């Protein structure tokens, strides 16, 4: 074969490839997923060595094409931000509603995403019927068990892991005086894990909490809790470090939260990361390059610490919602803030590069 023939053949090959890329880009603006797109362009799911997830708002997933396409492209793991919580799926004693959660599951199956379940037991987002429930300790135990086993059973084989108990420890390291502790005593936590395990023995079960980077007090209390569960033979597989943190947090605290949790030998999920830029609620704050760079450096610190733990313990990193425009922080604290790696125009921020830099 002559050089000219080879050259011609290469040109044809190149034109076909470019045509494919341009078709794929065109498809990415429509609601229908392109099965080839995530592998062709750079993305978190392609470039990071462990699962990368986002908490997903089901209403936005249904109605917003940019949001949906960004989730399809960037992430290989998803968590329901609210759709699997008690009040969402079990709003009255006899009423179960899995419509939104099932939509999220169908989306995950169609697009090859792992689903992490959040959350089976929490003191917040409870429906009124639970807060007002009158009954004996046995009635409360039945309520706890029925809820956990109905939800886990419903998603058996589709949800690979659960936040079984969420935020049971207070800031001062004591057990939070939640309605569950009041009605059932602190040992209910171990039973919650056992009930979940009975309903799906293959699901990985996590204890999930925030503030592990605040300092040693809360962190130690959480580690004592999970260690004692483990020592009692309770089926616990991992620790969720929520990591709702702030740009002013020290690198030492961020790193210690991850390394001390990993020292338990359990799987580690950075389960709800966002890094607030405006923790002091400054109403006139504006987003600047300097702030963006500081945030990128903090994302890098966290990812680097996570990348340093043993591979078998790296369950993944999940950000809490997708873009700054969807984050719970601005509305919850009534302030401007920009906590996530994507801006409200669905563009990558400096923080995105910070994440990539964390594994270099
Ligand atoms: O859907 C209703 C809507 O119908 C109603 O009109 C509106 C009026 O307030 O409320 C809407 O529900 C809100 C829901 O988010 C959906 O937007 C709830 O009030 C609001 O309380 C709920 O907030 C969620 C919060 O958990 C409480 O469940 C946030 O979106 C969610 O980001 C936040 O997530 C938690 C994690 O589960 C646990 N760790 C901390 C994290 C942040 O707080």
Tab-separated table of C-alpha atoms and ligand atoms in Angstrom:
chain	number	residue	atom	x	y	z
A	1	UNK	CA	0.000	0.000	0.000
A	2	UNK	CA	1.415	3.413	-1.011
A	3	UNK	CA	1.804	6.365	1.357
A	4	UNK	CA	-0.944	8.214	-0.578
A	5	UNK	CA	-3.397	5.339	-0.126
A	6	UNK	CA	-2.678	5.150	3.597
A	7	UNK	CA	-3.033	8.930	3.852
A	8	UNK	CA	-6.417	8.805	2.090
A	9	UNK	CA	-7.658	5.998	4.323
A	10	UNK	CA	-6.615	7.932	7.435
A	11	UNK	CA	-8.465	11.035	6.202
A	12	UNK	CA	-11.666	9.020	5.712
A	13	UNK	CA	-11.289	7.505	9.191
A	14	UNK	CA	-10.811	10.965	10.687
A	15	UNK	CA	-13.902	12.377	8.928
A	16	UNK	CA	-16.058	9.495	10.199
A	17	UNK	CA	-14.763	10.008	13.764
A	18	UNK	CA	-15.446	13.745	13.641
A	19	UNK	CA	-18.936	13.058	12.326
A	20	UNK	CA	-19.583	10.704	15.231
A	21	UNK	CA	-18.317	13.234	17.761
A	22	UNK	CA	-20.454	16.001	16.294
A	23	UNK	CA	-23.540	13.712	16.358
A	24	UNK	CA	-22.833	12.792	19.957
A	25	UNK	CA	-22.503	16.454	20.967
A	26	UNK	CA	-25.759	17.248	19.228
A	27	UNK	CA	-27.490	14.414	21.068
A	28	UNK	CA	-26.229	15.665	24.400
A	29	UNK	CA	-28.574	18.646	24.208
A	30	UNK	CA	-31.646	16.412	23.949
A	31	UNK	CA	-33.262	14.594	26.875
A	32	UNK	CA	-32.433	11.163	25.461
A	33	UNK	CA	-29.138	9.886	26.860
A	34	UNK	CA	-26.336	9.073	24.503
A	35	UNK	CA	-24.835	5.786	25.638
A	36	UNK	CA	-21.485	6.619	24.048
A	37	UNK	CA	-21.104	10.222	25.231
A	38	UNK	CA	-19.867	9.647	28.789
A	39	UNK	CA	-16.925	7.608	27.537
A	40	UNK	CA	-15.964	10.034	24.768
A	41	UNK	CA	-15.574	13.223	26.776
A	42	UNK	CA	-13.761	13.872	29.993
A	43	UNK	CA	-15.930	13.529	33.042
A	44	UNK	CA	-15.614	12.810	36.739
A	45	UNK	CA	-16.863	9.254	36.253
A	46	UNK	CA	-14.255	8.641	33.566
A	47	UNK	CA	-11.277	10.438	35.079
A	48	UNK	CA	-11.529	9.556	38.771
A	49	UNK	CA	-10.312	6.208	40.156
A	50	UNK	CA	-13.319	5.648	42.446
A	51	UNK	CA	-17.094	6.156	42.091
A	52	UNK	CA	-18.206	9.774	41.824
A	53	UNK	CA	-21.767	10.578	42.772
A	54	UNK	CA	-24.316	13.335	43.164
A	55	UNK	CA	-27.442	13.689	45.238
A	56	UNK	CA	-30.264	14.142	42.791
A	57	UNK	CA	-33.466	16.150	43.012
A	58	UNK	CA	-36.048	14.031	41.190
A	59	UNK	CA	-38.157	17.015	40.105
A	60	UNK	CA	-35.134	18.548	38.373
A	61	UNK	CA	-34.182	15.207	36.881
A	62	UNK	CA	-37.650	15.019	35.299
A	63	UNK	CA	-37.976	18.610	34.152
A	64	UNK	CA	-34.532	20.059	33.461
A	65	UNK	CA	-32.601	18.706	30.473
A	66	UNK	CA	-29.321	20.417	31.383
A	67	UNK	CA	-29.459	18.995	34.891
A	68	UNK	CA	-30.312	15.504	33.679
A	69	UNK	CA	-27.587	15.477	31.031
A	70	UNK	CA	-24.970	16.688	33.491
A	71	UNK	CA	-25.840	13.847	35.875
A	72	UNK	CA	-25.690	11.323	33.021
A	73	UNK	CA	-22.342	12.642	31.841
A	74	UNK	CA	-20.393	13.296	35.029
A	75	UNK	CA	-21.441	10.743	37.647
A	76	UNK	CA	-21.629	6.970	38.022
A	77	UNK	CA	-23.373	6.936	41.393
A	78	UNK	CA	-26.510	8.727	42.570
A	79	UNK	CA	-28.279	9.318	45.866
A	80	UNK	CA	-31.831	10.611	46.214
A	81	UNK	CA	-31.552	14.006	47.899
A	82	UNK	CA	-35.027	13.619	49.410
A	83	UNK	CA	-37.063	10.984	47.526
A	84	UNK	CA	-36.255	8.012	49.793
A	85	UNK	CA	-36.688	9.809	53.123
A	86	UNK	CA	-39.368	8.674	55.579
A	87	UNK	CA	-41.786	11.539	54.870
A	88	UNK	CA	-41.411	11.052	51.118
A	89	UNK	CA	-42.135	7.307	50.940
A	90	UNK	CA	-44.322	6.749	54.010
A	91	UNK	CA	-46.392	9.889	54.525
A	92	UNK	CA	-49.227	8.128	56.406
A	93	UNK	CA	-49.133	4.930	58.433
A	94	UNK	CA	-50.766	2.861	55.707
A	95	UNK	CA	-49.607	4.862	52.666
A	96	UNK	CA	-46.413	4.085	50.811
A	97	UNK	CA	-45.411	6.185	47.819
A	98	UNK	CA	-42.350	5.127	45.859
A	99	UNK	CA	-43.196	7.033	42.663
A	100	UNK	CA	-40.299	9.519	42.716
A	101	UNK	CA	-37.801	7.047	44.141
A	102	UNK	CA	-38.757	4.480	41.491
A	103	UNK	CA	-38.287	7.147	38.809
A	104	UNK	CA	-34.761	7.679	40.112
A	105	UNK	CA	-34.127	3.908	40.073
A	106	UNK	CA	-35.389	3.616	36.471
A	107	UNK	CA	-33.133	6.534	35.493
A	108	UNK	CA	-30.177	4.826	37.174
A	109	UNK	CA	-30.822	1.506	35.448
A	110	UNK	CA	-31.256	3.162	32.035
A	111	UNK	CA	-28.004	5.096	32.446
A	112	UNK	CA	-25.819	2.618	34.318
A	113	UNK	CA	-25.605	4.434	37.651
A	114	UNK	CA	-25.109	2.907	41.085
A	115	UNK	CA	-27.819	3.936	43.590
A	116	UNK	CA	-26.971	4.671	47.227
A	117	UNK	CA	-30.038	4.805	49.505
A	118	UNK	CA	-30.611	7.748	51.846
A	119	UNK	CA	-31.890	7.369	54.546
A	120	UNK	CA	-33.748	4.743	56.567
A	121	UNK	CA	-33.635	6.395	59.974
A	122	UNK	CA	-33.261	10.087	60.821
A	123	UNK	CA	-34.689	12.470	63.374
A	124	UNK	CA	-35.647	14.923	60.580
A	125	UNK	CA	-38.021	14.657	57.615
A	126	UNK	CA	-40.425	12.515	59.604
A	127	UNK	CA	-44.126	12.757	58.755
A	128	UNK	CA	-46.526	14.088	61.388
A	129	UNK	CA	-47.999	10.649	61.968
A	130	UNK	CA	-44.635	9.452	63.324
A	131	UNK	CA	-43.992	12.541	65.436
A	132	UNK	CA	-47.501	12.165	66.916
A	133	UNK	CA	-47.469	8.383	67.180
A	134	UNK	CA	-48.796	6.989	70.479
A	135	UNK	CA	-47.835	3.461	71.395
A	136	UNK	CA	-45.838	1.133	73.573
A	137	UNK	CA	-42.137	0.456	73.076
A	138	UNK	CA	-43.170	-2.665	71.141
A	139	UNK	CA	-45.373	-0.548	68.851
A	140	UNK	CA	-42.436	1.818	68.173
A	141	UNK	CA	-40.150	-1.119	67.506
A	142	UNK	CA	-42.665	-2.444	65.012
A	143	UNK	CA	-42.908	0.982	63.361
A	144	UNK	CA	-39.102	1.160	63.007
A	145	UNK	CA	-38.776	-2.389	61.698
A	146	UNK	CA	-41.732	-2.180	59.302
A	147	UNK	CA	-40.465	1.060	57.793
A	148	UNK	CA	-36.904	-0.165	57.307
A	149	UNK	CA	-37.853	-3.570	55.946
A	150	UNK	CA	-40.563	-2.276	53.611
A	151	UNK	CA	-38.226	0.325	52.092
A	152	UNK	CA	-35.175	-1.936	51.834
A	153	UNK	CA	-37.351	-4.775	50.523
A	154	UNK	CA	-38.889	-2.526	47.875
A	155	UNK	CA	-35.459	-1.590	46.490
A	156	UNK	CA	-33.770	-4.955	47.050
A	157	UNK	CA	-31.268	-5.648	44.270
A	158	UNK	CA	-31.532	-2.069	42.934
A	159	UNK	CA	-30.062	-0.029	45.775
A	160	UNK	CA	-26.567	-1.294	46.572
A	161	UNK	CA	-26.076	0.513	49.876
A	162	UNK	CA	-27.993	2.397	52.555
A	163	UNK	CA	-27.463	5.165	55.048
A	164	UNK	CA	-29.217	3.156	57.736
A	165	UNK	CA	-28.959	5.628	60.601
A	166	UNK	CA	-28.326	9.307	59.931
A	167	UNK	CA	-26.974	11.923	62.355
A	168	UNK	CA	-27.469	10.120	65.690
A	169	UNK	CA	-24.605	11.966	67.409
A	170	UNK	CA	-24.789	15.560	68.619
A	171	UNK	CA	-22.092	18.223	68.248
A	172	UNK	CA	-20.878	17.662	71.834
A	173	UNK	CA	-20.349	13.959	71.196
A	174	UNK	CA	-23.402	12.782	73.142
A	175	UNK	CA	-26.171	10.699	71.637
A	176	UNK	CA	-28.747	13.004	70.057
A	177	UNK	CA	-31.967	12.989	72.075
A	178	UNK	CA	-34.051	12.069	69.032
A	179	UNK	CA	-37.570	10.704	69.045
A	180	UNK	CA	-36.048	7.261	68.351
A	181	UNK	CA	-33.788	7.381	71.403
A	182	UNK	CA	-36.665	8.665	73.534
A	183	UNK	CA	-38.974	5.838	72.473
A	184	UNK	CA	-36.515	2.980	72.001
A	185	UNK	CA	-33.233	3.785	73.782
A	186	UNK	CA	-29.824	4.059	72.118
A	187	UNK	CA	-29.588	0.339	71.300
A	188	UNK	CA	-32.199	0.826	68.573
A	189	UNK	CA	-29.295	1.806	66.283
A	190	UNK	CA	-27.880	-1.713	66.160
A	191	UNK	CA	-31.342	-3.162	65.604
A	192	UNK	CA	-31.931	-0.762	62.693
A	193	UNK	CA	-28.856	-2.218	60.990
A	194	UNK	CA	-30.028	-5.769	61.692
A	195	UNK	CA	-33.482	-5.071	60.246
A	196	UNK	CA	-31.930	-3.596	57.089
A	197	UNK	CA	-29.578	-6.570	56.763
A	198	UNK	CA	-32.454	-9.057	57.102
A	199	UNK	CA	-34.340	-7.292	54.310
A	200	UNK	CA	-31.366	-7.259	51.907
A	201	UNK	CA	-28.310	-9.231	53.043
A	202	UNK	CA	-26.341	-7.989	50.004
A	203	UNK	CA	-26.775	-4.270	50.675
A	204	UNK	CA	-23.832	-2.376	52.177
A	205	UNK	CA	-24.911	-0.608	55.351
A	206	UNK	CA	-23.540	2.790	56.462
A	207	UNK	CA	-23.728	5.028	59.500
A	208	UNK	CA	-23.876	8.585	58.081
A	209	UNK	CA	-23.135	11.849	59.901
A	210	UNK	CA	-21.806	15.386	59.494
A	211	UNK	CA	-19.200	17.289	61.492
A	212	UNK	CA	-16.471	14.654	61.505
A	213	UNK	CA	-14.123	17.404	60.321
A	214	UNK	CA	-15.218	19.869	63.040
A	215	UNK	CA	-12.698	18.431	65.500
A	216	UNK	CA	-12.018	15.409	67.672
A	217	UNK	CA	-15.113	15.563	69.913
A	218	UNK	CA	-17.841	14.606	67.468
A	219	UNK	CA	-15.448	12.553	65.338
A	220	UNK	CA	-14.376	10.374	68.283
A	221	UNK	CA	-17.958	9.824	69.388
A	222	UNK	CA	-18.901	8.640	65.893
A	223	UNK	CA	-15.888	6.332	65.699
A	224	UNK	CA	-16.714	4.911	69.149
A	225	UNK	CA	-20.286	4.250	68.040
A	226	UNK	CA	-19.376	2.433	64.817
A	227	UNK	CA	-16.575	0.501	66.516
A	228	UNK	CA	-18.905	-0.690	69.243
A	229	UNK	CA	-21.481	-1.749	66.621
A	230	UNK	CA	-18.765	-3.638	64.753
A	231	UNK	CA	-17.509	-5.306	67.938
A	232	UNK	CA	-21.041	-6.468	68.765
A	233	UNK	CA	-21.286	-8.172	65.373
A	234	UNK	CA	-23.834	-5.682	64.018
A	235	UNK	CA	-23.803	-5.742	60.191
A	236	UNK	CA	-22.225	-2.357	59.480
A	237	UNK	CA	-20.064	-1.956	56.373
A	238	UNK	CA	-19.177	1.692	56.246
A	239	UNK	CA	-19.076	5.247	57.508
A	240	UNK	CA	-20.642	8.124	55.615
A	241	UNK	CA	-18.681	11.324	56.141
A	242	UNK	CA	-21.161	13.935	54.939
A	243	UNK	CA	-18.550	16.695	54.593
A	244	UNK	CA	-20.891	19.686	54.506
A	245	UNK	CA	-17.892	21.865	55.130
A	246	UNK	CA	-16.558	25.359	54.596
A	247	UNK	CA	-13.626	26.904	52.835
A	248	UNK	CA	-12.177	28.099	56.158
A	249	UNK	CA	-11.875	24.574	57.592
A	250	UNK	CA	-8.267	23.504	58.190
A	251	UNK	CA	-6.633	20.909	55.985
A	252	UNK	CA	-5.617	19.042	59.153
A	253	UNK	CA	-9.253	18.619	60.257
A	254	UNK	CA	-10.446	17.644	56.773
A	255	UNK	CA	-7.728	15.023	56.440
A	256	UNK	CA	-8.165	13.697	59.990
A	257	UNK	CA	-11.896	13.125	59.415
A	258	UNK	CA	-11.044	10.780	56.561
A	259	UNK	CA	-7.948	9.035	57.904
A	260	UNK	CA	-9.384	8.331	61.372
A	261	UNK	CA	-12.596	6.915	59.898
A	262	UNK	CA	-10.570	4.738	57.523
A	263	UNK	CA	-8.549	3.392	60.467
A	264	UNK	CA	-11.692	1.455	61.497
A	265	UNK	CA	-11.241	-0.693	58.378
A	266	UNK	CA	-14.803	0.133	57.258
A	267	UNK	CA	-15.688	1.449	53.817
A	268	UNK	CA	-15.688	5.240	53.576
A	269	UNK	CA	-18.256	7.264	51.644
A	270	UNK	CA	-17.778	11.018	51.453
A	271	UNK	CA	-21.495	11.118	51.151
A	272	UNK	CA	-22.742	14.716	50.881
A	273	UNK	CA	-19.828	16.993	50.066
A	274	UNK	CA	-20.245	20.711	49.541
A	275	UNK	CA	-17.816	23.466	50.518
A	276	UNK	CA	-19.475	26.707	51.573
A	277	UNK	CA	-17.733	29.948	50.620
A	278	UNK	CA	-19.940	32.188	52.753
A	279	UNK	CA	-20.320	30.503	56.152
A	280	UNK	CA	-20.680	33.880	57.901
A	281	UNK	CA	-23.848	34.705	55.932
A	282	UNK	CA	-22.504	37.861	54.302
A	283	UNK	CA	-25.486	39.043	52.250
A	284	UNK	CA	-23.382	41.132	49.858
A	285	UNK	CA	-20.703	38.545	49.108
A	286	UNK	CA	-19.808	38.027	45.454
A	287	UNK	CA	-18.108	35.051	43.844
A	288	UNK	CA	-14.504	35.880	42.915
A	289	UNK	CA	-11.606	34.049	41.305
A	290	UNK	CA	-9.781	34.130	44.630
A	291	UNK	CA	-12.680	32.382	46.385
A	292	UNK	CA	-13.001	29.889	43.538
A	293	UNK	CA	-9.314	29.020	43.878
A	294	UNK	CA	-9.526	28.609	47.658
A	295	UNK	CA	-12.474	26.281	47.176
A	296	UNK	CA	-10.595	24.288	44.532
A	297	UNK	CA	-7.715	23.841	46.978
A	298	UNK	CA	-10.084	22.485	49.661
A	299	UNK	CA	-11.720	20.047	47.231
A	300	UNK	CA	-8.212	18.909	46.295
A	301	UNK	CA	-7.232	18.385	49.948
A	302	UNK	CA	-10.310	16.237	50.607
A	303	UNK	CA	-9.949	14.160	47.442
A	304	UNK	CA	-6.234	13.653	48.107
A	305	UNK	CA	-6.934	12.372	51.625
A	306	UNK	CA	-9.644	10.055	50.277
A	307	UNK	CA	-7.349	8.764	47.531
A	308	UNK	CA	-4.765	7.900	50.213
A	309	UNK	CA	-6.957	5.386	52.062
A	310	UNK	CA	-6.854	1.720	50.985
A	311	UNK	CA	-8.597	1.167	47.629
A	312	UNK	CA	-10.945	-1.467	49.063
A	313	UNK	CA	-12.335	1.091	51.498
A	314	UNK	CA	-13.020	3.787	48.851
A	315	UNK	CA	-16.777	3.566	48.413
A	316	UNK	CA	-16.803	6.900	46.593
A	317	UNK	CA	-17.370	10.631	46.817
A	318	UNK	CA	-20.861	12.081	46.433
A	319	UNK	CA	-21.579	15.799	46.120
A	320	UNK	CA	-24.812	17.112	47.615
A	321	UNK	CA	-26.823	18.057	44.529
A	322	UNK	CA	-25.362	19.024	41.167
A	323	UNK	CA	-24.822	22.776	40.686
A	324	UNK	CA	-24.631	25.890	42.849
A	325	UNK	CA	-28.114	26.719	41.585
A	326	UNK	CA	-29.578	23.502	43.042
A	327	UNK	CA	-27.701	23.324	46.359
A	328	UNK	CA	-29.701	23.329	49.613
A	329	UNK	CA	-27.302	25.881	51.163
A	330	UNK	CA	-28.424	29.277	49.698
A	331	UNK	CA	-32.104	28.643	50.476
A	332	UNK	CA	-31.516	26.942	53.820
A	333	UNK	CA	-29.276	29.720	55.161
A	334	UNK	CA	-30.849	32.516	53.109
A	335	UNK	CA	-27.520	33.755	51.728
A	336	UNK	CA	-25.533	33.787	48.495
A	337	UNK	CA	-23.188	30.809	48.277
A	338	UNK	CA	-21.439	28.652	45.683
A	339	UNK	CA	-20.622	25.314	47.331
A	340	UNK	CA	-20.462	22.824	44.419
A	341	UNK	CA	-18.059	22.044	41.531
A	342	UNK	CA	-20.560	23.230	38.862
A	343	UNK	CA	-22.029	26.722	38.564
A	344	UNK	CA	-25.691	27.524	38.028
A	345	UNK	CA	-25.054	27.567	34.258
A	346	UNK	CA	-23.953	23.899	34.440
A	347	UNK	CA	-20.339	24.851	33.801
A	348	UNK	CA	-17.335	23.339	35.590
A	349	UNK	CA	-15.771	25.608	38.222
A	350	UNK	CA	-12.192	25.715	39.506
A	351	UNK	CA	-13.386	23.219	42.144
A	352	UNK	CA	-13.852	20.653	39.376
A	353	UNK	CA	-10.157	20.901	38.530
A	354	UNK	CA	-9.399	20.742	42.253
A	355	UNK	CA	-11.102	17.341	42.365
A	356	UNK	CA	-9.066	16.078	39.414
A	357	UNK	CA	-5.863	17.470	40.976
A	358	UNK	CA	-6.566	15.476	44.144
A	359	UNK	CA	-5.711	12.210	42.395
A	360	UNK	CA	-2.719	13.408	40.370
B	1	LIG	O1	-41.367	19.407	48.439
B	1	LIG	C1	-41.849	20.399	49.350
B	1	LIG	C2	-42.729	21.371	48.647
B	1	LIG	O2	-43.875	20.702	48.184
B	1	LIG	C3	-43.102	22.498	49.611
B	1	LIG	O3	-43.841	23.459	48.937
B	1	LIG	C4	-41.851	23.149	50.191
B	1	LIG	C5	-42.175	24.220	51.218
B	1	LIG	O4	-41.181	24.288	52.223
B	1	LIG	O5	-41.076	22.149	50.817
B	1	LIG	C6	-40.666	21.139	49.941
B	1	LIG	O6	-39.923	20.194	50.668
B	1	LIG	C7	-38.629	20.590	51.048
B	1	LIG	C8	-37.648	19.572	50.470
B	1	LIG	O7	-36.351	19.853	50.925
B	1	LIG	C9	-37.638	19.569	48.946
B	1	LIG	O8	-37.151	20.773	48.464
B	1	LIG	C10	-38.552	20.592	52.549
B	1	LIG	O9	-39.355	21.649	53.063
B	1	LIG	C11	-37.125	20.788	53.002
B	1	LIG	O10	-37.050	20.600	54.404
B	1	LIG	C12	-36.244	19.754	52.333
B	1	LIG	O11	-34.920	20.010	52.720
B	1	LIG	C13	-34.009	18.941	52.582
B	1	LIG	C14	-33.404	18.620	53.956
B	1	LIG	O12	-32.375	17.649	53.815
B	1	LIG	C15	-34.460	18.045	54.905
B	1	LIG	O13	-34.943	16.815	54.464
B	1	LIG	C16	-32.923	19.379	51.604
B	1	LIG	O14	-33.483	19.504	50.295
B	1	LIG	C17	-31.797	18.355	51.588
B	1	LIG	O15	-30.708	18.838	50.821
B	1	LIG	C18	-31.316	18.096	53.013
B	1	LIG	O16	-30.344	17.079	52.963
B	1	LIG	C19	-29.708	16.759	54.202
B	1	LIG	C20	-29.449	15.267	54.202
B	1	LIG	O17	-30.640	14.562	53.966
B	1	LIG	C21	-28.792	14.830	55.507
B	1	LIG	N1	-27.599	15.601	55.788
B	1	LIG	C22	-27.752	17.055	55.729
B	1	LIG	C23	-28.357	17.480	54.388
B	1	LIG	C24	-28.485	18.990	54.300
B	1	LIG	O18	-29.368	19.494	55.251
